[in-house]
PDB file of C-alpha atoms in Angstrom:
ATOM      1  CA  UNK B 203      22.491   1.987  -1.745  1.00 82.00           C
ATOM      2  CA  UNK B 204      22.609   2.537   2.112  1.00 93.00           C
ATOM      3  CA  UNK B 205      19.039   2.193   3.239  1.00 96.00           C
ATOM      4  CA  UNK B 206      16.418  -0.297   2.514  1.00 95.00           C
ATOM      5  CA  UNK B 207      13.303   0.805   0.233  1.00 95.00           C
ATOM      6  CA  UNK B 208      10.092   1.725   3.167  1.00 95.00           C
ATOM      7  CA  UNK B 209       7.760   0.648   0.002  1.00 93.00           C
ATOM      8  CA  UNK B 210       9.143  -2.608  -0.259  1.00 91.00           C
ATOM      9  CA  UNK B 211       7.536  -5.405   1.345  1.00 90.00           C
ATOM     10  CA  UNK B 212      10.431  -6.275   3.702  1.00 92.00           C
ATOM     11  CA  UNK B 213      11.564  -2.582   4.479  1.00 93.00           C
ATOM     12  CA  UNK B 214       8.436  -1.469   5.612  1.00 94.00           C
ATOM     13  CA  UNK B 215       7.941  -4.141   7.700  1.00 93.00           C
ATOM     14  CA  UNK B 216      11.031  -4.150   9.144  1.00 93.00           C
ATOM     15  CA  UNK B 217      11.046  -0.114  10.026  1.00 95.00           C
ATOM     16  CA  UNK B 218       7.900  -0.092  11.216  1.00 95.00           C
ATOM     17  CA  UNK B 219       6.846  -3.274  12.668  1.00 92.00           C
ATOM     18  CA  UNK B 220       9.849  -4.719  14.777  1.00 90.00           C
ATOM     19  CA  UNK B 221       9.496  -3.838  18.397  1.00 87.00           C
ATOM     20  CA  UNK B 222      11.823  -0.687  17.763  1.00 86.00           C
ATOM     21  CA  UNK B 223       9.986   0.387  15.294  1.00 87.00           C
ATOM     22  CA  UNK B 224       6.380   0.159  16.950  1.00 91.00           C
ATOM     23  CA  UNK B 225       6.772   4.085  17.473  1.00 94.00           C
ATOM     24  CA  UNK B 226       7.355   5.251  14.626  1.00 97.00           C
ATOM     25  CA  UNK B 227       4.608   3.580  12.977  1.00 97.00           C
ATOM     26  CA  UNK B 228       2.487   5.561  15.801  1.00 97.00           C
ATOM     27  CA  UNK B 229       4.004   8.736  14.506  1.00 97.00           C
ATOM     28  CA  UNK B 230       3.451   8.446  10.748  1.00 98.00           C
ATOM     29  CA  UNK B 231      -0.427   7.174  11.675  1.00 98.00           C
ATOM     30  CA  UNK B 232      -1.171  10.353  13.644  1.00 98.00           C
ATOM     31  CA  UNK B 233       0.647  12.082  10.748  1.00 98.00           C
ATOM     32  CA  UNK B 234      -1.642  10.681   8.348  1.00 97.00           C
ATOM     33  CA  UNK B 235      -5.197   9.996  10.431  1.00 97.00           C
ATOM     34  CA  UNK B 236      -4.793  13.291  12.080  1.00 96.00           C
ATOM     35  CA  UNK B 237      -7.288  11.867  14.368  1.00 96.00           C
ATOM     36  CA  UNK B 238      -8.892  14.009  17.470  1.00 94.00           C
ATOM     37  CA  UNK B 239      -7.597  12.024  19.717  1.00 96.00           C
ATOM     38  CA  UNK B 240      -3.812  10.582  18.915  1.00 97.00           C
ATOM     39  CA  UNK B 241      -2.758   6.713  18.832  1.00 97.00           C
ATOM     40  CA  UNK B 242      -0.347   6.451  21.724  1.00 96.00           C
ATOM     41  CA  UNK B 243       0.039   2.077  21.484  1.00 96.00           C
ATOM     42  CA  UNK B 244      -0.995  -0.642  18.815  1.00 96.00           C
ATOM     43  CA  UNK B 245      -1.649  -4.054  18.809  1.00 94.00           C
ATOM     44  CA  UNK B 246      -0.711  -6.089  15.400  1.00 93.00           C
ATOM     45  CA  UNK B 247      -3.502  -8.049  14.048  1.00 89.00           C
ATOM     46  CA  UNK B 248      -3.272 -11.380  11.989  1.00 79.00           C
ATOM     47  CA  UNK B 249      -2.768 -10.033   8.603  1.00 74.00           C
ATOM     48  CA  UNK B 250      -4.288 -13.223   6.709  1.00 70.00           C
ATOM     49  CA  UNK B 251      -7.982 -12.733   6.714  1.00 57.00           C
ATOM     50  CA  UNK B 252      -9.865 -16.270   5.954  1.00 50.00           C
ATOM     51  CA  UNK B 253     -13.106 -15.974   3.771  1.00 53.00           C
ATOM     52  CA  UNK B 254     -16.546 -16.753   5.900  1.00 54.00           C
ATOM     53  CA  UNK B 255     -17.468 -19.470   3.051  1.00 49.00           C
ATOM     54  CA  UNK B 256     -14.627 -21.353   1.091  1.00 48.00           C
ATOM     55  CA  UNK B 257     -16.415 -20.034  -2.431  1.00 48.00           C
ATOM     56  CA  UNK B 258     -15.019 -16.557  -1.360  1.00 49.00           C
ATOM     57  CA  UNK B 259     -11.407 -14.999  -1.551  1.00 53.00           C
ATOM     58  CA  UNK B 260      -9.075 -15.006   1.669  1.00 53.00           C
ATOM     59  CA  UNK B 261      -7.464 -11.372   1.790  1.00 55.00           C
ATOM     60  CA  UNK B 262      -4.087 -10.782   3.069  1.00 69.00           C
ATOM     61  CA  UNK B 263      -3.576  -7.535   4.354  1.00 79.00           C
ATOM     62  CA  UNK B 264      -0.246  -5.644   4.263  1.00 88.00           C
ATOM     63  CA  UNK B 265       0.046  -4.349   8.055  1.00 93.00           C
ATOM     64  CA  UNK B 266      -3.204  -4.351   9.743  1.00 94.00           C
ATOM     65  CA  UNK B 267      -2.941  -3.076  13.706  1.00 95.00           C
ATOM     66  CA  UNK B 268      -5.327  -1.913  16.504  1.00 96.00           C
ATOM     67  CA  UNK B 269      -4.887   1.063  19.039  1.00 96.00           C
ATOM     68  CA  UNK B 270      -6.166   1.190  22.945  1.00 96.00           C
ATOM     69  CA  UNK B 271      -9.299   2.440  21.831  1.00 96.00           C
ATOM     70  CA  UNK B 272     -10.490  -0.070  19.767  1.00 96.00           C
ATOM     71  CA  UNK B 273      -9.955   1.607  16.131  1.00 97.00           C
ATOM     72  CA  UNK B 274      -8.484  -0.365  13.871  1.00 96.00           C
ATOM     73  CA  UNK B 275      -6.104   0.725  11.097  1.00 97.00           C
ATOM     74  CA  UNK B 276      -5.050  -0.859   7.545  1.00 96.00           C
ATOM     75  CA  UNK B 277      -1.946  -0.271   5.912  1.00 95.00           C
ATOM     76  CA  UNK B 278      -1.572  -1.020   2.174  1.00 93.00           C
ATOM     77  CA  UNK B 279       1.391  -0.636   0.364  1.00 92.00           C
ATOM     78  CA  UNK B 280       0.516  -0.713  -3.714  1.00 87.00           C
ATOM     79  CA  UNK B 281       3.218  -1.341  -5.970  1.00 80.00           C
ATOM     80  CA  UNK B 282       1.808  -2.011  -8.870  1.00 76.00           C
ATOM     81  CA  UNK B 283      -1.296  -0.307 -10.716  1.00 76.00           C
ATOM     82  CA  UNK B 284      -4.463  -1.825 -10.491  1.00 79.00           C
ATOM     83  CA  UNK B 285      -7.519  -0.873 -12.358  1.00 80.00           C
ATOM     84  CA  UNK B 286     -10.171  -0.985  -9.280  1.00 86.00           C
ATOM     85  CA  UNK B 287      -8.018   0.151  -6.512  1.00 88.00           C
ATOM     86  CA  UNK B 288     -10.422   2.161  -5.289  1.00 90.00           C
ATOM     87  CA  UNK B 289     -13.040  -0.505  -5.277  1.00 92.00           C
ATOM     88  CA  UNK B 290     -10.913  -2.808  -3.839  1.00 90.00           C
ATOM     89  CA  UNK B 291      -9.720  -0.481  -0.595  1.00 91.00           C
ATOM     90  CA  UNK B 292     -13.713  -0.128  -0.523  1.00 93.00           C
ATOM     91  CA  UNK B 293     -13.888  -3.960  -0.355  1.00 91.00           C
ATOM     92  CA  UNK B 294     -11.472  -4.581   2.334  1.00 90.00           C
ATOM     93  CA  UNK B 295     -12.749  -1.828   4.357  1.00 92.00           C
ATOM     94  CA  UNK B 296     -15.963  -2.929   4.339  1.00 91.00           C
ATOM     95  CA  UNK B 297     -14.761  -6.431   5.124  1.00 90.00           C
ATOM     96  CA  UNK B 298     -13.395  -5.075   8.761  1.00 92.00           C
ATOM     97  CA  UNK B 299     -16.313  -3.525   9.499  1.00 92.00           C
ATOM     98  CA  UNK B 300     -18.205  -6.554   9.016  1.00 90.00           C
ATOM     99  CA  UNK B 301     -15.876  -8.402  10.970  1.00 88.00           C
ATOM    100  CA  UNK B 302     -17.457  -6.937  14.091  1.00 90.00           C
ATOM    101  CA  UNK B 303     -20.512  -8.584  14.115  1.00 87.00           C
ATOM    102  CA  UNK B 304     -21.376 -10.477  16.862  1.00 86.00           C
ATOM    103  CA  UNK B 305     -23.418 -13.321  17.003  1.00 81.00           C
ATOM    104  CA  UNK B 306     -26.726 -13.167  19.221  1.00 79.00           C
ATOM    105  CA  UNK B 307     -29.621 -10.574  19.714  1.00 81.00           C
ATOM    106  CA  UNK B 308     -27.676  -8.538  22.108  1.00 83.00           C
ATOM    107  CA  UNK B 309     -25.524  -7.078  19.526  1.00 87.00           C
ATOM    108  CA  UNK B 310     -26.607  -3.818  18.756  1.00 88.00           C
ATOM    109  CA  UNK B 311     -24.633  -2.949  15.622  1.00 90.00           C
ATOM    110  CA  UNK B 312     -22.396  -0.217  17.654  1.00 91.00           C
ATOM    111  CA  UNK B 313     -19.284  -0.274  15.172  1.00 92.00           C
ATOM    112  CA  UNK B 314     -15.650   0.561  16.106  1.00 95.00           C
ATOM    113  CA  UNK B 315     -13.938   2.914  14.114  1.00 96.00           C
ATOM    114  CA  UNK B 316     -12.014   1.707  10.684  1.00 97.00           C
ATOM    115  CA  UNK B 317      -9.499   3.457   8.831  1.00 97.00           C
ATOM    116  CA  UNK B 318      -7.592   2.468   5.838  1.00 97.00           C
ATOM    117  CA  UNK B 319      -4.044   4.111   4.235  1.00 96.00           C
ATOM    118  CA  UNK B 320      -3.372   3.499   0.941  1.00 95.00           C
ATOM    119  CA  UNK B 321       0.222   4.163  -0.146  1.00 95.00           C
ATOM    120  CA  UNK B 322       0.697   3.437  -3.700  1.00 93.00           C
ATOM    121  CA  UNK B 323       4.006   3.627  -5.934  1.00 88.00           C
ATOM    122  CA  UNK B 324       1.658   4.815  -9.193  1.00 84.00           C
ATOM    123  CA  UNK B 325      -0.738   7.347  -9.845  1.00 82.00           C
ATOM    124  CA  UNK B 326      -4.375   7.412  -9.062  1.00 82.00           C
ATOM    125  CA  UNK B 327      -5.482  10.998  -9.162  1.00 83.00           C
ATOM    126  CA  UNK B 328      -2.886  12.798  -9.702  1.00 86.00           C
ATOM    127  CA  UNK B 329      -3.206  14.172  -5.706  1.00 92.00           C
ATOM    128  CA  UNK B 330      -0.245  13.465  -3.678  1.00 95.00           C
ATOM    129  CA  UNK B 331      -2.217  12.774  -0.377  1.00 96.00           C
ATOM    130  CA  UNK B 332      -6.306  13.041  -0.173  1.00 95.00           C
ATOM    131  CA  UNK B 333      -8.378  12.347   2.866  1.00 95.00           C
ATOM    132  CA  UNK B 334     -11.522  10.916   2.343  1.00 94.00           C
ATOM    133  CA  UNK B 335     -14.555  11.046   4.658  1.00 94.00           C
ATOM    134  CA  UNK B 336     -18.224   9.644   4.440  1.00 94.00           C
ATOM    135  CA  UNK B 337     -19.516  13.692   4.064  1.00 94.00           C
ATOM    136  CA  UNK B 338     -23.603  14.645   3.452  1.00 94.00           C
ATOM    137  CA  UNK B 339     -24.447  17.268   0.888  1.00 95.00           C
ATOM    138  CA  UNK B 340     -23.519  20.244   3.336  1.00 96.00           C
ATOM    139  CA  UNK B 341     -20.086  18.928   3.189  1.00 94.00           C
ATOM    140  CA  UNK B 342     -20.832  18.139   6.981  1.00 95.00           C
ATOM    141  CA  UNK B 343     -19.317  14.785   8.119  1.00 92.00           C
ATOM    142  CA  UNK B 344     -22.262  12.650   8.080  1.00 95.00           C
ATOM    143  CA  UNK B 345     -19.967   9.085  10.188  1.00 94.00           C
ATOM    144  CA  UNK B 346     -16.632   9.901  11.710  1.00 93.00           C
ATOM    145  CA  UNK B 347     -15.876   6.375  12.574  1.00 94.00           C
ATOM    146  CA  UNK B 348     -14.852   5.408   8.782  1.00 95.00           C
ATOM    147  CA  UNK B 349     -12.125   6.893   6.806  1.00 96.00           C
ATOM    148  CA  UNK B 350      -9.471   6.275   3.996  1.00 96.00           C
ATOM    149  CA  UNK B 351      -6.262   7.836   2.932  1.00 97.00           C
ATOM    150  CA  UNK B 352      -4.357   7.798  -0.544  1.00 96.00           C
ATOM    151  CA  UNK B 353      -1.136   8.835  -1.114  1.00 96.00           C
ATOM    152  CA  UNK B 354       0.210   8.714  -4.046  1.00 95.00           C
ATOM    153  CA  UNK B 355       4.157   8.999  -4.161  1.00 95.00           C
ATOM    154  CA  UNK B 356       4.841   9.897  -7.842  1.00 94.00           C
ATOM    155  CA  UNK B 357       2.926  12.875  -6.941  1.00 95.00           C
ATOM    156  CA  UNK B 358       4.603  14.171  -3.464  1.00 96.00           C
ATOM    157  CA  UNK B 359       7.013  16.181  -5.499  1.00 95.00           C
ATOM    158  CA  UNK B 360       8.422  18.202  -2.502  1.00 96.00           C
ATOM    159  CA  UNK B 361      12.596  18.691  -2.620  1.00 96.00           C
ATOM    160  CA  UNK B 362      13.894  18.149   1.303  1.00 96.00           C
ATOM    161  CA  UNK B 363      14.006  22.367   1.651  1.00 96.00           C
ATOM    162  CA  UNK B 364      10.145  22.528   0.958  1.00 97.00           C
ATOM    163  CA  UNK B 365       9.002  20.210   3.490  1.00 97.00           C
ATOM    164  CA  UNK B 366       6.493  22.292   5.732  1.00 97.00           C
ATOM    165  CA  UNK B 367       5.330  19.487   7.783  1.00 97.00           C
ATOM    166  CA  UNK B 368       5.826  16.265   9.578  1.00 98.00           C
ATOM    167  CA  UNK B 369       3.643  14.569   7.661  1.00 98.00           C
ATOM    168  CA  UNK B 370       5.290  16.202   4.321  1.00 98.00           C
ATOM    169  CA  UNK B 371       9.052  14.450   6.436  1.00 98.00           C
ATOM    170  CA  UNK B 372       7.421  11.126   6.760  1.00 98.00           C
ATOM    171  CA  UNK B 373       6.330  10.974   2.801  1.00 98.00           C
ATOM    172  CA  UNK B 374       9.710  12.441   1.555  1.00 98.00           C
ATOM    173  CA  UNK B 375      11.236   9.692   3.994  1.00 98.00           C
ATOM    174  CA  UNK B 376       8.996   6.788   2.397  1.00 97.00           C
ATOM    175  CA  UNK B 377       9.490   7.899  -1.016  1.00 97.00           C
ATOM    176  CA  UNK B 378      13.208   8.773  -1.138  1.00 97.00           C
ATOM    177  CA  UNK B 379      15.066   6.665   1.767  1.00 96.00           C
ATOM    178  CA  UNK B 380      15.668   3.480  -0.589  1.00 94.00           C
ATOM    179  CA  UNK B 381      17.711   6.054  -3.093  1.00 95.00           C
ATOM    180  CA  UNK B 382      20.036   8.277  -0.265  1.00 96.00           C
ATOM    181  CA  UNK B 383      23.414   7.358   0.173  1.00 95.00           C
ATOM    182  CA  UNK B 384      22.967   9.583   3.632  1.00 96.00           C
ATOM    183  CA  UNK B 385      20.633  11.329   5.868  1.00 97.00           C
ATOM    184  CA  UNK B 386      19.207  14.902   4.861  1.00 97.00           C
ATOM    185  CA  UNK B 387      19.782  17.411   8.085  1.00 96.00           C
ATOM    186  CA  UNK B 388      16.084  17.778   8.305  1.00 96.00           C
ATOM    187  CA  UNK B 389      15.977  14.799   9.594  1.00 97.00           C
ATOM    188  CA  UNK B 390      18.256  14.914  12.528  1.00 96.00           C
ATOM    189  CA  UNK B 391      16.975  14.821  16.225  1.00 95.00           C
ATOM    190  CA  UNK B 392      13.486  14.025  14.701  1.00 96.00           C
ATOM    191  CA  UNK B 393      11.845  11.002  15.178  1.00 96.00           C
ATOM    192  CA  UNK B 394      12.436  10.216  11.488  1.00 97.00           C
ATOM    193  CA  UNK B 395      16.337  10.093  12.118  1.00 97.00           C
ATOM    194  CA  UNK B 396      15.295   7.015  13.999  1.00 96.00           C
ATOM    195  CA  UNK B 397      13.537   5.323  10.573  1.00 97.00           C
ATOM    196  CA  UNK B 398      17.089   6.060   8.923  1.00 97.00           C
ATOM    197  CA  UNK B 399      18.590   3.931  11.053  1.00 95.00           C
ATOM    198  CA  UNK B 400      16.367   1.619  11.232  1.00 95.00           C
ATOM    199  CA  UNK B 401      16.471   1.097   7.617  1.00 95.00           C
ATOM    200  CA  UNK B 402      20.139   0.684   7.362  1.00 95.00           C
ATOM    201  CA  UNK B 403      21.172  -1.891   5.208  1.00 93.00           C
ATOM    202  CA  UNK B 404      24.674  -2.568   7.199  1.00 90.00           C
ATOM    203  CA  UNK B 405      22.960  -3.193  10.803  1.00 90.00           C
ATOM    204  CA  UNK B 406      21.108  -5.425   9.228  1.00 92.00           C
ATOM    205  CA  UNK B 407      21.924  -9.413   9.192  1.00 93.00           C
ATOM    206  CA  UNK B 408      23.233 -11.359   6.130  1.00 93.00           C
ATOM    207  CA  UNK B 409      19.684 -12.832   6.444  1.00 94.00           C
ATOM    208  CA  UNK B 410      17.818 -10.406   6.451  1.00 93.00           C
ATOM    209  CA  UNK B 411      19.834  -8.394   3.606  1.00 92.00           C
ATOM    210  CA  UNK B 412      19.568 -11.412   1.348  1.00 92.00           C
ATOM    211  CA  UNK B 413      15.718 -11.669   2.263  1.00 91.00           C
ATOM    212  CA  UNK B 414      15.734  -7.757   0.706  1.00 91.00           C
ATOM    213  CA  UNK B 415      18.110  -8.545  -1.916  1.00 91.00           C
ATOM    214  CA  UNK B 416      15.706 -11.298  -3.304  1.00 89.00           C
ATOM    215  CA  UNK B 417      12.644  -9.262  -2.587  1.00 86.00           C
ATOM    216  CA  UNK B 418      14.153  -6.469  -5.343  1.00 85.00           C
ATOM    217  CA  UNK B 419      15.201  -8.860  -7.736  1.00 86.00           C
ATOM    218  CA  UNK B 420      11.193  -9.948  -7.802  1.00 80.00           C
ATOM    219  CA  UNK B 421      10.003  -6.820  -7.470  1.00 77.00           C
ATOM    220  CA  UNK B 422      12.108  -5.419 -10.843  1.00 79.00           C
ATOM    221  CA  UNK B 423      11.149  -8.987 -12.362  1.00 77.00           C
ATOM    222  CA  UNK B 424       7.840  -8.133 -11.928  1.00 72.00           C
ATOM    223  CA  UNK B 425       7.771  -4.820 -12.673  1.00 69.00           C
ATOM    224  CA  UNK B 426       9.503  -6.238 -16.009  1.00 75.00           C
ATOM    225  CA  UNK B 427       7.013  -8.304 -16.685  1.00 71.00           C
ATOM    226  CA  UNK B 428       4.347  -5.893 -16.026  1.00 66.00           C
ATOM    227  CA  UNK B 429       5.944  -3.296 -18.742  1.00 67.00           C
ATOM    228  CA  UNK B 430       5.996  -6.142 -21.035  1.00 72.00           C
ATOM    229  CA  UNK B 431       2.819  -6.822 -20.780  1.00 65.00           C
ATOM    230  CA  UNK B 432       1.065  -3.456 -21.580  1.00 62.00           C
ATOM    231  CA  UNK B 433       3.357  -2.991 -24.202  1.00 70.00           C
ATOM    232  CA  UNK B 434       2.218  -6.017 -25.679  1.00 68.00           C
ATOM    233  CA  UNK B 435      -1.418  -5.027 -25.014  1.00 63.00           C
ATOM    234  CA  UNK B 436      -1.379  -1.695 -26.877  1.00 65.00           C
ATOM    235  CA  UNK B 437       1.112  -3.560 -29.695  1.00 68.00           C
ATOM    236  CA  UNK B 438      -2.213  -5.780 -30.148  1.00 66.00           C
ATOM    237  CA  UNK B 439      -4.731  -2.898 -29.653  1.00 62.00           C
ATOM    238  CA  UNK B 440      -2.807  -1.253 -32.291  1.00 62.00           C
ATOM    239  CA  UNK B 441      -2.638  -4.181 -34.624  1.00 65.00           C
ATOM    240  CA  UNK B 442      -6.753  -5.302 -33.913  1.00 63.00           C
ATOM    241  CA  UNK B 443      -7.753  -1.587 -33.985  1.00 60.00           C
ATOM    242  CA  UNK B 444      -5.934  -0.859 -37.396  1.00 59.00           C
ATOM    243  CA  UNK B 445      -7.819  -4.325 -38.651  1.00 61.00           C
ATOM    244  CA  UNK B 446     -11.545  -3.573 -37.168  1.00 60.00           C
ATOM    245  CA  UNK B 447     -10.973   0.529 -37.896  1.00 54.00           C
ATOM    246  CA  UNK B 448     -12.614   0.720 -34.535  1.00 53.00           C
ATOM    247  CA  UNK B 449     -11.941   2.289 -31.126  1.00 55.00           C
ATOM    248  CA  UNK B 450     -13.554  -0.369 -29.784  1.00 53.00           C
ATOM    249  CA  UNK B 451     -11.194  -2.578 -31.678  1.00 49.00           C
ATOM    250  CA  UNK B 452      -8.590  -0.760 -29.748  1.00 51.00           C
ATOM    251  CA  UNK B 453      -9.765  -1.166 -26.772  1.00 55.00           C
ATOM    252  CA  UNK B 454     -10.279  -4.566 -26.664  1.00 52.00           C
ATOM    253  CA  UNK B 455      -7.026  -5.825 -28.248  1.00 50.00           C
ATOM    254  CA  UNK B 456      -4.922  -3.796 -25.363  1.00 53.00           C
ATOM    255  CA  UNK B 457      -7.085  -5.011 -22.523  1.00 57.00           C
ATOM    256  CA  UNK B 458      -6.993  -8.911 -23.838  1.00 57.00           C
ATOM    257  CA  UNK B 459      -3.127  -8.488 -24.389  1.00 54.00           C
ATOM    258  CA  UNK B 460      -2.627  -6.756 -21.231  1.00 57.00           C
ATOM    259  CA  UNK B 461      -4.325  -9.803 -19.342  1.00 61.00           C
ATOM    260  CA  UNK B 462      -2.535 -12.180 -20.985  1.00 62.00           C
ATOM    261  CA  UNK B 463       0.832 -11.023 -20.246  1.00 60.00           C
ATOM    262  CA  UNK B 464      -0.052 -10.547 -17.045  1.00 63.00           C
ATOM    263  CA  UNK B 465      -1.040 -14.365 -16.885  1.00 67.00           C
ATOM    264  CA  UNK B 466       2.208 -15.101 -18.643  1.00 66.00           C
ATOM    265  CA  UNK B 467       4.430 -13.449 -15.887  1.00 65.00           C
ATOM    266  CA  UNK B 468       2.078 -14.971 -13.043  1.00 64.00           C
ATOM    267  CA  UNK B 469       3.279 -17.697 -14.480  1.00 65.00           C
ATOM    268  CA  UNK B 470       6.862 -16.905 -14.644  1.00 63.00           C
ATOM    269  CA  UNK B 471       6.975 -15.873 -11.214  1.00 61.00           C
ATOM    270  CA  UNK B 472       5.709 -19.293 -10.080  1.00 62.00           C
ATOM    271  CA  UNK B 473       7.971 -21.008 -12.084  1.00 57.00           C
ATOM    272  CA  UNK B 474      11.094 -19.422 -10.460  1.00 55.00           C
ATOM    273  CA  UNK B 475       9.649 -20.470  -7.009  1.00 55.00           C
ATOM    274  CA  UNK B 476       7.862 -17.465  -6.005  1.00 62.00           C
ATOM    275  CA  UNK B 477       4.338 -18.374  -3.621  1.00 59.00           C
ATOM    276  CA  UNK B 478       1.499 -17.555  -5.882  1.00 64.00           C
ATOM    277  CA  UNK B 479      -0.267 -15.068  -3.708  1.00 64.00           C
ATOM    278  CA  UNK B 480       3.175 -12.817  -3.428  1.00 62.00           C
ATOM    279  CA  UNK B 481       3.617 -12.996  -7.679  1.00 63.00           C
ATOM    280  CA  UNK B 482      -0.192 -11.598  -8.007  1.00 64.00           C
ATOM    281  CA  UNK B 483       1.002  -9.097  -5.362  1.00 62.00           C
ATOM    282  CA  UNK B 484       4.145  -8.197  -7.099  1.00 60.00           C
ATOM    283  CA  UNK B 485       2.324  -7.656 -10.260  1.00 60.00           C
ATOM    284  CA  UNK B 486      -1.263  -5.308  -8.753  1.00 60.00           C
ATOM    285  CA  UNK B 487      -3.295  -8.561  -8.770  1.00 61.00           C
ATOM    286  CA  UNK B 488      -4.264  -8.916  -5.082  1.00 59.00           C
TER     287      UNK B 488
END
């Protein structure tokens, strides 16, 4: 393994939000937004959101930034499936458009632009990238100031000779770099070359490789877990559903086993000393 996984916590901060980095994050956004006028500078934002009342739930955001002009873009990395993705992207959306209130009479609700990119390491629809827009019935775009992105990586099935655009480089790039033992020729004297080497695990220090190193090991502990548990949830959806002789039987049993052995492995990642928010990450609970 030469080069560090882009959809791991740690390698995709480190590629694309050290100072070296900083423009090639500007390149895959105006890959991705395709917006009328490019990003051409960022500014990185606190990524811990606090709740407005303590009843409510803080967010913590995976790489949240803001350009010269004001928009502001999220970056979420998914690594695990969860059930209301979509719902939840929604949620934190909506959250940073609500941010912008101002307090007083003088604010007159003049909103700046939010977008939000949604990489994910599962399936959702089966579409390897999908733009969505806030369209009317015309199909005419009815607020251009709003917008999400999901890619989904086990669907960019593209080999490195069938890449027609930048945008497909940067998506081979995230989903392939952590598994090349060397840099395709596509890639050379393109920007992306630069991500290569920025994701080299040799340059790197002993610190930071055994900050990556321990990252994996949690991630394929989780991802462990995870298995286990929906195995054990249709083993029980299988054993309530043979006993009731109903689907909803079925049902039921695999969705209370499921949640269980997800609690079970929240649990075990706690217990080997990993913060609670990251194990809920690590396992699509956050």
């Amino acid at each position: 393994m030469r080069y560090v996984d882009p959809l791991t916590d740690f390698g995709f901060k480190k590629i694309f939000t050290e100072p070296p980095g900083q423009g090639l994050l500007i390149s895959l956004l105006n890959d991705v937004l395709a917006l009328p006028e490019p990003i051409t500078a960022v500014r990185f934002e606190n990524l811990e959101q606090l709740p407005d009342t303590p009843a409510q739930r803080r967010m913590v955001y995976d790489l949240l930034c803001v350009d010269r002009l004001g928009r502001t873009i999220l970056v979420e990395v998914q690594r695990a499936h969860q059930t209301y993705f979509k719902d939840r992207t929604l949620f934190y959306a909506s959250h940073l458009l609500r941010r912008q209130g101002q307090v007083g009479a003088d604010w007159n609700y003049r909103l700046q632009p939010v977008y939000v990119i949604a990489i994910l390491k599962d399936m959702l629809t089966k579409t390897a990238f999908r733009r969505v827009t806030l369209k009317d019935e015309a199909n005419e775009v009815f607020y251009d100031k709003f917008g999400l992105v999901f890619i989904e990586m086990p669907s960019f099935a593209k080999t490195v000779d069938e890449l027609e655009t930048h945008r497909d480089r940067w998506l081979y790039f995230l989903k392939h770099a952590g598994e090349l033992e060397t840099m395709p020729t596509v890639f050379k004297d393109d920007v992306i070359e630069r991500a290569f080497t920025m994701a080299e695990l040799y340059a790197m220090s002993p610190e930071d490789r055994q900050r990556y190193d321990e990252e994996l090991k949690h991630y394929r502990d989780a991802l462990n877990m995870l298995d286990t548990a929906r195995e054990r949830g249709r083993q029980e959806g299988r054993q309530e559903g043979r006993q009731e002789g109903r689907q909803e039987g079925r049902q039921e049993g695999r969705q209370e086993g499921r949640q269980e052995g997800l609690q079970d492995a929240v649990h075990r990642l706690i217990a080997s000393g990993i913060p609670v928010d990251q194990a809920r990450r690590l396992l699509g609970l956050e």
